[in-house]
């Protein structure tokens, strides 16, 4: 058994000697947000020599590298794989790209590099399969998941805030003239139109002057839109206000937490580096200090590191101490059993394997147990354990069996769930959320979501109550003239002015020539309005739904348009890719932008169709009534 350990140590030392190509491997970029309470996304450098792969370690050497990786718990050796990717992509060497994928199957960048090589070799179908594998590997890689989650959450926050603000502003601006007229009546009925507009503008801009920024302006326009809008518009405004608050506070905070998770807990970050085989001397020093302070995750990471370095006696002592403190941790029990198996204590190994099997259903664990049974010539138990392993994961058991070594057992990696939980518990997104809100909401409303919610509810309730107590001004649906009961005395309804009522409902009382001229003017006006409405529906996002009387469609179109634009603009993510995704990250963001663009186009077309159907329905009704009249029948 001592010879087997010496042989494994020799393999490890041989693989540590990398050629000069590895020294030229690019280090991941570093990026951080502003330091004033904002989360930083620290990206680790991979300049530490990788010991599991090489640009020239191919064929049988590749299998040996994968064997060492599995044996030491480096199931996703990101460091060595990254070192292989750059030469493979530049020289188009398929073997290096395949080795990178084999060493780090959960690294999307490795699959992207393989797809690039296969595309250059005109293997289009295989290249697309590798690209799909890169996308499927994203949820399995913590760094890739956090990068994509932070980008999507920040993107969603920006879209919700800007889209909701734009929709509220559009609704308020559409009734601004009517609101200005009614406000002017409170001061003087003889006030000119420009003075009324200036008076309302001063009221609307008052929150901005008080330091609330653009959010104050949006809230003032929300009150105007809720006062003069119908039930559909009020519903859409409430939805927009709710999504505005979500984008400003909880979603922005979640995006900040995702951005800061990797650097929130230095011990968890160093443990993740050990899990990937890219730890530095500073990581090990930090883990040792934390271990002396009683941090069990640091102790577990150091035990795994000792095993990776071939320091099996040190690893055995560390895992035994951990097993006493964490008897219900199956990863520790399994790796401790592996150490007993390698030193020839098969019975002790079997005992620890059996304890771990009651806590974790893992094909690797059951494969290791089958190896222990085979070593002790318990063939019936060996077959039972191997069958159970194949039932849990036939593919991975096949890879382990191909090693063909009766003394081979595979360590389990550091539990990623524990690392993720530590990072999540330590991360705080409030600083980033404040930074994101600062340009739009620098005042008190941008600091307290409860105050913002209470103000919006108060404005909504006040607008609804006020709308029931007075007759607001409106506009004629035929000629666009203002309709006001205070100015005109008696009005027929809120959609028809007195002139149009006489023109269409009392035609015998009007001069035929004047009536014909007036109808021609209205026809030309309708044509101009129709052309302007069509142009505005395509040129101004969301306007088509508002013009069609479907503000909900307009709001949805605004959000889709915002996502399409923001997704393309931020396709490289909020922070640079820490060499884990490659082209997979931008592909996801751009794909969502394309889907949003198609949805936006469909909503614009639907709004135009609805508006035209609303215009033609009354005309068809009038024609039907005319044809059905007795005079036409005779």
Coordinates of C-alpha atoms in Angstrom, one line a residue:
X1 CA 0.0 0.0 0.0
X2 CA 2.9 2.3 0.7
X3 CA 4.1 1.8 -2.9
X4 CA 0.7 2.8 -4.1
X5 CA 0.9 6.1 -2.1
X6 CA 4.4 6.7 -3.4
X7 CA 3.2 6.1 -7.0
X8 CA 0.3 8.6 -6.6
X9 CA 2.7 11.2 -5.1
X10 CA 5.0 10.7 -8.1
X11 CA 2.2 11.2 -10.5
X12 CA 1.2 14.4 -8.7
X13 CA 4.7 15.8 -8.8
X14 CA 5.1 15.0 -12.4
X15 CA 1.9 16.7 -13.4
X16 CA 2.9 19.8 -11.4
X17 CA 5.6 20.5 -14.0
X18 CA 3.7 22.5 -16.6
X19 CA 5.3 23.8 -19.8
X20 CA 5.7 27.4 -20.5
X21 CA 2.3 27.5 -22.2
X22 CA 0.6 27.4 -18.8
X23 CA 2.6 30.5 -17.7
X24 CA 1.2 32.4 -20.6
X25 CA -2.4 31.6 -19.7
X26 CA -4.4 34.8 -19.2
X27 CA -5.4 35.7 -15.6
X28 CA -9.0 36.6 -15.0
X29 CA -9.8 40.3 -14.9
X30 CA -10.4 42.0 -11.6
X31 CA -13.3 44.4 -11.2
X32 CA -15.1 46.1 -8.3
X33 CA -17.8 48.6 -7.8
X34 CA -17.2 51.8 -6.0
X35 CA -15.9 51.1 -2.5
X36 CA -18.4 53.3 -0.6
X37 CA -20.4 50.5 0.9
X38 CA -20.9 48.8 -2.5
X39 CA -20.2 45.1 -3.0
X40 CA -17.0 44.2 -4.8
X41 CA -16.8 41.2 -7.1
X42 CA -13.2 40.0 -6.7
X43 CA -12.0 37.8 -9.4
X44 CA -9.3 35.2 -8.6
X45 CA -6.1 34.9 -10.5
X46 CA -5.0 31.4 -11.7
X47 CA -1.3 32.1 -11.9
X48 CA -0.7 29.4 -9.3
X49 CA 0.8 26.3 -11.1
X50 CA -1.9 23.8 -12.0
X51 CA -0.9 20.3 -11.2
X52 CA -3.5 18.2 -13.0
X53 CA -3.2 19.1 -16.7
X54 CA -0.9 20.4 -19.3
X55 CA -1.1 21.6 -22.9
X56 CA 1.0 18.6 -23.8
X57 CA -0.5 16.0 -21.4
X58 CA -2.7 14.1 -23.9
X59 CA -3.8 10.5 -24.5
X60 CA -3.0 8.3 -21.6
X61 CA -1.7 11.3 -19.7
X62 CA -5.1 12.9 -19.9
X63 CA -6.7 9.9 -18.3
X64 CA -4.1 9.9 -15.6
X65 CA -4.8 13.6 -14.9
X66 CA -8.5 13.0 -14.7
X67 CA -7.8 10.0 -12.4
X68 CA -5.7 12.2 -10.0
X69 CA -8.4 14.9 -10.1
X70 CA -11.2 12.4 -9.1
X71 CA -9.0 10.7 -6.5
X72 CA -8.3 14.0 -4.7
X73 CA -11.8 15.4 -4.9
X74 CA -11.1 17.9 -7.7
X75 CA -14.2 17.0 -9.7
X76 CA -14.2 20.4 -11.3
X77 CA -10.6 21.5 -11.6
X78 CA -11.2 25.0 -12.9
X79 CA -7.6 26.2 -12.6
X80 CA -5.9 23.6 -14.8
X81 CA -8.8 23.7 -17.2
X82 CA -8.5 27.5 -17.6
X83 CA -4.7 27.1 -18.2
X84 CA -5.5 24.7 -21.1
X85 CA -8.2 26.8 -22.7
X86 CA -6.2 29.7 -24.1
X87 CA -3.7 27.5 -26.1
X88 CA -6.5 25.3 -27.3
X89 CA -8.6 28.2 -28.6
X90 CA -5.6 30.0 -30.2
X91 CA -4.1 27.0 -31.9
X92 CA -7.3 25.1 -32.4
X93 CA -6.0 21.9 -30.7
X94 CA -9.0 19.7 -30.0
X95 CA -7.2 17.4 -27.6
X96 CA -6.4 20.3 -25.2
X97 CA -10.0 21.5 -25.3
X98 CA -11.3 18.0 -24.7
X99 CA -8.9 17.7 -21.7
X100 CA -10.1 21.0 -20.3
X101 CA -13.8 19.8 -20.5
X102 CA -12.8 16.5 -18.9
X103 CA -11.0 18.2 -16.0
X104 CA -13.7 20.8 -15.4
X105 CA -17.1 19.5 -16.7
X106 CA -18.9 22.1 -14.7
X107 CA -16.9 25.1 -16.2
X108 CA -19.0 26.7 -19.0
X109 CA -15.9 28.3 -20.4
X110 CA -14.3 24.9 -21.1
X111 CA -17.3 23.9 -23.2
X112 CA -17.3 27.2 -25.0
X113 CA -13.6 26.7 -25.9
X114 CA -14.4 23.2 -27.2
X115 CA -17.3 24.6 -29.2
X116 CA -14.9 27.2 -30.7
X117 CA -12.3 24.6 -31.7
X118 CA -15.0 22.4 -33.2
X119 CA -16.5 25.3 -35.1
X120 CA -13.1 26.1 -36.6
X121 CA -12.8 22.4 -37.6
X122 CA -16.2 22.7 -39.4
X123 CA -17.8 20.3 -36.9
X124 CA -21.0 22.5 -36.7
X125 CA -23.3 20.0 -35.1
X126 CA -20.7 19.1 -32.4
X127 CA -19.9 22.8 -31.8
X128 CA -23.6 23.5 -31.1
X129 CA -23.8 20.6 -28.8
X130 CA -20.8 21.9 -26.9
X131 CA -22.4 25.3 -26.7
X132 CA -25.5 23.8 -25.3
X133 CA -23.4 21.9 -22.8
X134 CA -21.9 25.2 -21.7
X135 CA -25.4 26.6 -21.1
X136 CA -26.4 23.5 -19.1
X137 CA -23.2 23.8 -17.0
X138 CA -24.1 27.3 -15.8
X139 CA -26.3 26.2 -12.9
X140 CA -23.7 23.7 -11.7
X141 CA -21.0 26.4 -11.4
X142 CA -21.3 28.7 -8.4
X143 CA -19.3 31.6 -10.0
X144 CA -21.2 31.3 -13.3
X145 CA -24.5 31.2 -11.4
X146 CA -23.7 34.3 -9.4
X147 CA -22.4 36.2 -12.4
X148 CA -25.6 35.4 -14.4
X149 CA -27.9 36.0 -11.5
X150 CA -26.4 39.3 -10.6
X151 CA -26.5 40.5 -14.2
X152 CA -30.2 39.4 -14.6
X153 CA -31.3 40.9 -11.3
X154 CA -29.6 44.2 -11.9
X155 CA -30.9 44.3 -15.4
X156 CA -34.4 43.5 -14.1
X157 CA -34.1 46.3 -11.5
X158 CA -33.1 48.8 -14.1
X159 CA -35.9 47.8 -16.5
X160 CA -38.6 47.9 -13.8
X161 CA -37.5 51.3 -12.5
X162 CA -37.0 53.0 -15.8
X163 CA -40.0 51.3 -17.5
X164 CA -42.4 52.0 -14.7
X165 CA -41.2 55.6 -14.4
X166 CA -41.6 56.1 -18.2
X167 CA -45.1 54.7 -18.2
X168 CA -46.2 56.8 -15.2
X169 CA -44.8 59.8 -16.9
X170 CA -46.5 59.0 -20.1
X171 CA -49.9 58.6 -18.4
X172 CA -49.4 61.9 -16.5
X173 CA -48.3 63.8 -19.6
X174 CA -51.3 62.6 -21.6
X175 CA -53.7 64.4 -19.2
X176 CA -51.4 67.3 -18.3
X177 CA -53.4 69.9 -20.4
X178 CA -56.7 68.9 -18.8
X179 CA -55.2 68.9 -15.3
X180 CA -53.7 72.4 -16.0
X181 CA -57.1 73.7 -17.1
X182 CA -58.8 72.5 -14.0
X183 CA -56.1 73.7 -11.7
X184 CA -56.3 77.2 -13.3
X185 CA -60.0 77.3 -12.6
X186 CA -59.3 77.2 -8.9
X187 CA -57.3 80.4 -9.2
X188 CA -59.2 82.3 -11.9
X189 CA -61.5 81.3 -14.7
X190 CA -59.8 83.9 -16.9
X191 CA -56.3 82.6 -16.5
X192 CA -54.7 82.0 -19.9
X193 CA -53.6 78.5 -21.0
X194 CA -49.9 79.1 -20.7
X195 CA -50.3 80.4 -17.1
X196 CA -52.3 77.3 -16.2
X197 CA -49.6 75.0 -17.6
X198 CA -46.9 76.9 -15.7
X199 CA -48.9 76.7 -12.5
X200 CA -49.3 72.9 -12.8
X201 CA -45.6 72.5 -13.8
X202 CA -44.6 74.3 -10.6
X203 CA -46.7 72.0 -8.5
X204 CA -45.4 68.9 -10.3
X205 CA -41.8 70.0 -9.9
X206 CA -42.2 70.8 -6.2
X207 CA -41.0 67.3 -5.1
X208 CA -37.9 67.7 -7.2
X209 CA -37.1 71.0 -5.6
X210 CA -37.5 69.4 -2.2
X211 CA -34.7 67.0 -3.1
X212 CA -36.6 63.9 -4.1
X213 CA -35.2 63.9 -7.6
X214 CA -36.8 62.2 -10.6
X215 CA -38.8 59.9 -8.3
X216 CA -40.6 62.9 -6.9
X217 CA -41.6 64.0 -10.4
X218 CA -42.8 60.5 -11.2
X219 CA -44.9 60.4 -8.0
X220 CA -46.5 63.8 -8.9
X221 CA -47.4 62.5 -12.4
X222 CA -48.7 59.3 -10.8
X223 CA -51.2 61.4 -8.9
X224 CA -52.4 63.3 -12.0
X225 CA -52.7 60.1 -14.0
X226 CA -54.7 58.4 -11.3
X227 CA -57.0 61.4 -10.9
X228 CA -57.9 61.7 -14.6
X229 CA -57.6 58.1 -15.8
X230 CA -60.2 55.5 -16.0
X231 CA -60.3 52.2 -14.2
X232 CA -57.9 50.5 -16.6
X233 CA -55.4 53.3 -16.4
X234 CA -55.6 53.3 -12.6
X235 CA -55.0 49.6 -12.5
X236 CA -52.0 49.9 -14.8
X237 CA -50.6 52.8 -12.8
X238 CA -50.9 50.8 -9.5
X239 CA -49.1 47.9 -11.2
X240 CA -46.4 50.2 -12.5
X241 CA -46.0 51.8 -9.0
X242 CA -45.7 48.4 -7.4
X243 CA -43.1 47.2 -9.9
X244 CA -41.2 50.6 -9.4
X245 CA -41.0 49.9 -5.7
X246 CA -39.9 46.3 -6.3
X247 CA -37.2 47.4 -8.7
X248 CA -35.9 50.2 -6.4
X249 CA -35.7 48.1 -3.2
X250 CA -35.9 44.3 -3.0
X251 CA -34.7 43.4 -6.5
X252 CA -31.9 45.9 -6.4
X253 CA -30.9 44.5 -3.0
X254 CA -30.9 40.9 -4.3
X255 CA -28.8 42.0 -7.3
X256 CA -26.3 43.5 -4.8
X257 CA -26.2 40.4 -2.7
X258 CA -25.5 38.2 -5.8
X259 CA -22.7 40.6 -6.8
X260 CA -21.1 40.6 -3.3
X261 CA -21.5 36.9 -2.5
X262 CA -18.1 35.7 -3.8
X263 CA -16.2 38.2 -1.7
X264 CA -18.6 38.4 1.3
X265 CA -17.0 35.6 3.2
X266 CA -13.2 35.3 2.7
X267 CA -13.1 31.9 4.3
X268 CA -15.8 30.6 2.0
X269 CA -14.1 32.2 -0.9
X270 CA -10.8 30.4 0.0
X271 CA -12.7 27.1 0.5
X272 CA -14.1 27.5 -3.0
X273 CA -10.6 28.0 -4.3
X274 CA -9.5 24.8 -2.7
X275 CA -12.5 23.0 -4.2
X276 CA -11.4 24.2 -7.6
X277 CA -7.7 23.6 -7.1
X278 CA -6.8 27.3 -7.6
X279 CA -5.9 28.1 -4.0
X280 CA -3.0 30.5 -3.3
X281 CA -0.7 30.8 -0.3
X282 CA -2.8 33.6 1.0
X283 CA -5.9 31.4 0.9
X284 CA -4.1 28.6 2.9
X285 CA -2.8 31.2 5.4
X286 CA -6.4 32.6 5.9
X287 CA -7.8 29.1 6.3
X288 CA -5.2 28.2 9.0
X289 CA -6.0 31.4 10.9
X290 CA -9.7 30.7 10.7
X291 CA -9.2 27.0 11.7
X292 CA -7.4 28.2 14.9
X293 CA -10.5 30.3 15.6
X294 CA -12.8 27.2 15.4
X295 CA -14.1 27.6 11.8
X296 CA -15.1 24.1 10.7
X297 CA -15.4 25.1 7.0
X298 CA -11.8 26.3 7.1
X299 CA -10.7 23.0 8.8
X300 CA -12.6 21.0 6.2
X301 CA -10.9 23.0 3.4
X302 CA -7.5 22.4 4.9
X303 CA -8.1 18.7 5.2
X304 CA -9.2 18.6 1.5
X305 CA -6.1 20.6 0.6
X306 CA -3.8 18.2 2.4
X307 CA -5.3 15.3 0.5
X308 CA -4.9 17.1 -2.8
X309 CA -1.2 17.7 -2.1
X310 CA -0.6 14.0 -1.2
X311 CA -0.1 14.8 2.5
X312 CA -2.2 11.8 3.5
X313 CA -1.1 11.5 7.1
X314 CA -1.9 15.2 7.8
X315 CA -5.2 14.7 5.9
X316 CA -6.0 11.6 8.1
X317 CA -5.5 13.5 11.3
X318 CA -7.6 16.4 10.1
X319 CA -10.5 14.3 8.9
X320 CA -10.5 12.3 12.1
X321 CA -10.8 15.5 14.1
X322 CA -13.6 16.7 11.8
X323 CA -15.5 13.4 12.0
X324 CA -15.6 13.8 15.8
X325 CA -17.0 17.3 15.6
X326 CA -19.3 16.7 12.6
X327 CA -20.4 13.1 12.8
X328 CA -23.4 13.6 10.5
X329 CA -21.3 15.1 7.6
X330 CA -21.2 12.4 4.8
X331 CA -18.5 14.1 2.8
X332 CA -16.1 14.0 5.8
X333 CA -17.0 10.4 6.6
X334 CA -16.5 9.3 2.9
X335 CA -13.1 11.1 2.6
X336 CA -11.9 9.7 5.9
X337 CA -12.9 6.2 4.7
X338 CA -10.9 6.8 1.6
X339 CA -7.8 7.6 3.6
X340 CA -8.3 4.4 5.7
X341 CA -8.7 2.4 2.5
X342 CA -5.5 3.8 1.0
X343 CA -3.5 2.9 4.1
X344 CA -4.8 -0.6 4.1
X345 CA -7.3 -0.4 7.0
X346 CA -10.2 -1.8 4.9
X347 CA -12.5 -2.7 7.8
X348 CA -12.3 0.9 9.2
X349 CA -13.0 2.2 5.7
X350 CA -16.1 0.0 5.3
X351 CA -17.4 1.2 8.7
X352 CA -17.1 4.9 7.7
X353 CA -18.5 4.2 4.2
X354 CA -21.6 2.5 5.8
X355 CA -22.1 5.5 8.1
X356 CA -21.9 7.9 5.2
X357 CA -24.3 5.8 3.1
X358 CA -27.0 6.4 5.7
X359 CA -26.6 10.1 5.3
X360 CA -26.0 10.6 1.6
X361 CA -27.2 8.8 -1.6
X362 CA -24.1 9.2 -3.8
X363 CA -22.9 7.0 -6.7
X364 CA -19.3 7.9 -5.8
X365 CA -19.8 6.8 -2.2
X366 CA -21.3 3.5 -3.2
X367 CA -18.6 2.9 -5.8
X368 CA -15.9 3.5 -3.1
X369 CA -17.8 1.0 -0.8
X370 CA -17.8 -1.6 -3.6
X371 CA -14.0 -1.1 -4.0
X372 CA -13.6 -1.7 -0.2
X373 CA -15.8 -4.8 -0.4
X374 CA -13.7 -6.2 -3.3
X375 CA -10.5 -5.5 -1.5
X376 CA -11.8 -7.6 1.5
X377 CA -13.1 -10.3 -0.9
X378 CA -16.8 -9.8 0.1
X379 CA -18.0 -10.3 -3.4
X380 CA -21.7 -10.5 -2.7
X381 CA -21.6 -7.1 -0.9
X382 CA -19.4 -5.8 -3.7
X383 CA -22.0 -6.6 -6.4
X384 CA -24.8 -5.1 -4.3
X385 CA -22.9 -1.9 -3.7
X386 CA -21.8 -1.6 -7.4
X387 CA -25.4 -2.1 -8.6
X388 CA -26.6 0.5 -6.1
X389 CA -23.9 2.9 -7.4
X390 CA -25.0 2.3 -11.0
X391 CA -28.6 3.0 -10.1
X392 CA -27.7 6.3 -8.6
X393 CA -25.4 7.4 -11.5
X394 CA -24.5 4.9 -14.2
X395 CA -22.4 7.4 -16.2
X396 CA -20.1 8.6 -13.4
X397 CA -19.7 5.0 -12.2
X398 CA -18.7 4.0 -15.7
X399 CA -16.0 6.7 -15.7
X400 CA -14.7 5.6 -12.3
X401 CA -14.7 2.0 -13.4
X402 CA -12.6 2.8 -16.5
X403 CA -9.7 3.7 -14.2
X404 CA -9.2 0.0 -13.8
X405 CA -7.4 0.2 -10.5
X406 CA -8.6 -2.0 -7.6
X407 CA -6.9 0.5 -5.2
X408 CA -8.7 3.5 -6.6
X409 CA -11.3 5.5 -4.6
X410 CA -12.6 9.0 -5.3
X411 CA -12.8 11.8 -2.7
X412 CA -16.0 13.8 -2.5
X413 CA -15.4 17.6 -3.1
X414 CA -16.1 20.2 -0.5
X415 CA -19.9 20.6 -0.3
X416 CA -20.8 23.5 -2.5
X417 CA -24.1 24.0 -0.5
X418 CA -22.2 24.8 2.6
X419 CA -20.0 27.3 0.8
X420 CA -23.0 28.9 -0.9
X421 CA -24.8 29.2 2.4
X422 CA -21.9 30.9 4.0
X423 CA -21.5 33.4 1.2
X424 CA -25.2 34.1 1.1
X425 CA -25.4 34.7 4.9
X426 CA -22.5 37.1 4.8
X427 CA -23.5 39.1 1.6
X428 CA -25.3 42.4 1.9
X429 CA -26.9 44.2 -1.1
X430 CA -28.0 47.4 0.6
X431 CA -25.0 49.4 -0.4
X432 CA -25.4 48.5 -4.1
X433 CA -29.1 49.1 -3.9
X434 CA -28.5 52.6 -2.5
X435 CA -26.0 53.3 -5.3
X436 CA -28.5 52.1 -7.9
X437 CA -31.2 54.3 -6.5
X438 CA -29.1 57.4 -6.0
X439 CA -29.5 59.0 -9.5
X440 CA -33.3 58.6 -9.5
X441 CA -34.2 58.9 -5.8
X442 CA -31.7 60.8 -3.8
X443 CA -34.2 61.9 -1.1
X444 CA -36.0 60.2 1.8
X445 CA -38.4 58.4 -0.5
X446 CA -35.4 56.6 -2.0
X447 CA -34.2 55.5 1.4
X448 CA -37.4 54.1 2.9
X449 CA -39.7 51.8 1.0
X450 CA -42.4 52.1 3.7
X451 CA -42.6 55.9 3.2
X452 CA -42.8 55.5 -0.5
X453 CA -45.5 52.9 -0.3
X454 CA -47.6 54.9 2.1
X455 CA -47.3 58.0 -0.1
X456 CA -48.4 56.2 -3.2
X457 CA -51.4 54.6 -1.4
X458 CA -52.4 58.0 0.0
X459 CA -52.2 59.6 -3.5
X460 CA -54.2 56.8 -5.1
X461 CA -56.9 57.0 -2.5
X462 CA -57.0 60.8 -2.6
X463 CA -57.2 60.8 -6.4
X464 CA -60.1 58.3 -6.5
X465 CA -62.0 60.2 -3.9
X466 CA -61.4 63.6 -5.6
X467 CA -62.5 62.2 -9.0
X468 CA -65.9 61.5 -7.5
X469 CA -66.4 65.0 -6.2
X470 CA -65.9 67.1 -9.3
X471 CA -66.3 67.0 -13.1
X472 CA -62.8 67.0 -14.6
X473 CA -62.2 68.5 -18.0
X474 CA -62.0 66.2 -20.9
X475 CA -61.6 66.3 -24.7
X476 CA -64.0 65.7 -27.6
X477 CA -63.3 62.4 -29.2
X478 CA -64.2 63.8 -32.7
X479 CA -62.5 67.2 -32.9
X480 CA -60.2 67.2 -29.8
X481 CA -61.8 70.4 -28.3
X482 CA -61.8 70.7 -24.6
X483 CA -65.1 69.7 -22.8
X484 CA -65.6 71.4 -19.4
X485 CA -68.9 71.8 -17.6
X486 CA -67.7 74.9 -15.8
X487 CA -66.7 76.7 -18.9
X488 CA -69.4 75.5 -21.3
X489 CA -72.3 75.4 -18.9
X490 CA -74.2 72.4 -20.2
X491 CA -72.4 69.5 -22.0
X492 CA -74.0 66.5 -23.6
X493 CA -71.4 64.1 -22.4
X494 CA -67.7 64.1 -21.6
X495 CA -66.6 62.7 -25.0
X496 CA -68.5 65.1 -27.3
X497 CA -68.4 68.9 -27.5
X498 CA -71.5 71.0 -28.2
X499 CA -70.5 71.7 -31.9
X500 CA -70.0 68.1 -32.7
X501 CA -73.2 67.1 -30.9
X502 CA -75.2 69.5 -33.1
X503 CA -73.3 68.4 -36.2
X504 CA -73.9 64.7 -35.9
X505 CA -77.1 64.5 -33.9
X506 CA -79.1 67.6 -35.1
X507 CA -78.0 67.8 -38.7
X508 CA -81.2 69.5 -39.9
X509 CA -80.5 72.5 -37.7
X510 CA -77.2 73.2 -39.5
X511 CA -76.4 74.7 -42.8
X512 CA -75.7 71.9 -45.4
X513 CA -72.6 73.7 -46.9
X514 CA -71.2 74.5 -43.5
X515 CA -71.9 71.0 -42.3
X516 CA -70.1 69.5 -45.4
X517 CA -67.1 71.8 -44.8
X518 CA -66.9 70.8 -41.2
X519 CA -67.1 67.1 -42.0
X520 CA -64.3 67.5 -44.4
X521 CA -62.2 69.2 -41.8
X522 CA -62.8 66.4 -39.4
X523 CA -62.0 63.8 -42.0
X524 CA -58.6 65.5 -42.7
X525 CA -58.0 65.7 -38.9
X526 CA -58.8 62.0 -38.5
X527 CA -56.3 61.2 -41.2
X528 CA -53.6 63.3 -39.6
X529 CA -54.3 61.8 -36.2
X530 CA -54.2 58.3 -37.6
X531 CA -50.8 58.9 -39.3
X532 CA -49.4 60.4 -36.1
X533 CA -50.8 57.6 -34.0
X534 CA -49.3 54.9 -36.2
X535 CA -45.9 56.7 -36.2
X536 CA -46.1 57.3 -32.5
X537 CA -47.0 53.6 -31.8
X538 CA -43.8 52.5 -33.4
X539 CA -41.5 55.4 -32.4
X540 CA -42.6 55.8 -28.8
X541 CA -42.6 52.5 -26.7
X542 CA -45.9 52.0 -24.9
X543 CA -47.7 54.8 -26.7
X544 CA -49.7 52.4 -28.9
X545 CA -51.3 50.7 -25.9
X546 CA -52.2 54.1 -24.3
X547 CA -53.8 55.3 -27.6
X548 CA -55.8 52.1 -27.9
X549 CA -57.2 52.5 -24.4
X550 CA -55.2 49.5 -23.2
X551 CA -52.6 51.0 -20.9
X552 CA -51.7 47.5 -19.6
X553 CA -50.5 46.6 -23.1
X554 CA -48.6 49.8 -23.3
X555 CA -46.9 49.2 -19.9
X556 CA -45.9 45.6 -20.9
X557 CA -44.6 46.9 -24.2
X558 CA -42.4 49.4 -22.4
X559 CA -40.9 46.7 -20.2
X560 CA -40.2 44.5 -23.2
X561 CA -38.6 47.3 -25.0
X562 CA -36.5 48.2 -22.0
X563 CA -35.3 44.6 -21.5
X564 CA -34.4 44.3 -25.2
X565 CA -32.3 47.5 -25.1
X566 CA -30.7 46.9 -21.7
X567 CA -30.0 43.2 -22.4
X568 CA -27.9 44.1 -25.5
X569 CA -26.3 47.1 -23.8
X570 CA -25.3 45.0 -20.7
X571 CA -24.6 41.8 -22.6
X572 CA -21.1 41.6 -21.0
X573 CA -22.7 41.6 -17.5
X574 CA -22.6 44.1 -14.7
X575 CA -19.0 43.0 -13.9
X576 CA -16.5 41.3 -16.2
X577 CA -16.8 37.5 -16.6
X578 CA -14.4 35.9 -14.1
X579 CA -13.3 33.4 -16.7
X580 CA -16.1 31.0 -16.1
X581 CA -18.7 31.6 -18.8
X582 CA -17.0 32.9 -22.0
X583 CA -19.6 33.4 -24.7
X584 CA -22.3 31.5 -22.8
X585 CA -23.1 34.5 -20.6
X586 CA -23.6 37.1 -23.4
X587 CA -25.5 34.4 -25.3
X588 CA -28.0 34.1 -22.5
X589 CA -28.5 37.9 -22.1
X590 CA -28.7 38.5 -25.9
X591 CA -31.2 35.6 -26.3
X592 CA -33.5 37.1 -23.7
X593 CA -33.2 40.5 -25.5
X594 CA -34.3 38.9 -28.8
X595 CA -37.3 37.3 -27.1
X596 CA -38.2 40.6 -25.5
X597 CA -37.9 42.4 -28.9
X598 CA -40.3 40.0 -30.6
X599 CA -42.7 40.4 -27.7
X600 CA -42.5 44.2 -28.0
X601 CA -43.2 44.0 -31.8
X602 CA -46.2 41.7 -31.1
X603 CA -47.6 44.1 -28.5
X604 CA -47.3 47.1 -30.8
X605 CA -49.1 45.3 -33.6
X606 CA -51.8 44.2 -31.2
X607 CA -52.3 47.7 -29.9
X608 CA -52.7 49.1 -33.4
X609 CA -55.2 46.4 -34.3
X610 CA -57.2 47.1 -31.1
X611 CA -57.3 50.8 -31.7
X612 CA -58.5 50.4 -35.3
X613 CA -61.2 47.9 -34.3
X614 CA -62.4 50.5 -31.7
X615 CA -62.6 53.1 -34.4
X616 CA -64.4 51.0 -37.0
X617 CA -66.9 49.4 -34.6
X618 CA -69.0 52.6 -34.1
X619 CA -68.9 53.3 -37.8
X620 CA -70.1 49.9 -38.7
X621 CA -72.9 50.2 -36.2
X622 CA -74.0 53.5 -37.8
X623 CA -73.9 52.0 -41.3
X624 CA -76.0 49.0 -40.1
X625 CA -78.6 51.2 -38.5
X626 CA -78.8 53.3 -41.6
X627 CA -79.3 50.2 -43.8
X628 CA -81.9 48.9 -41.4
X629 CA -84.0 52.1 -41.3
X630 CA -87.5 52.0 -42.9
X631 CA -86.5 54.7 -45.4
X632 CA -83.6 52.5 -46.7
X633 CA -85.8 49.4 -46.7
X634 CA -88.4 51.1 -48.9

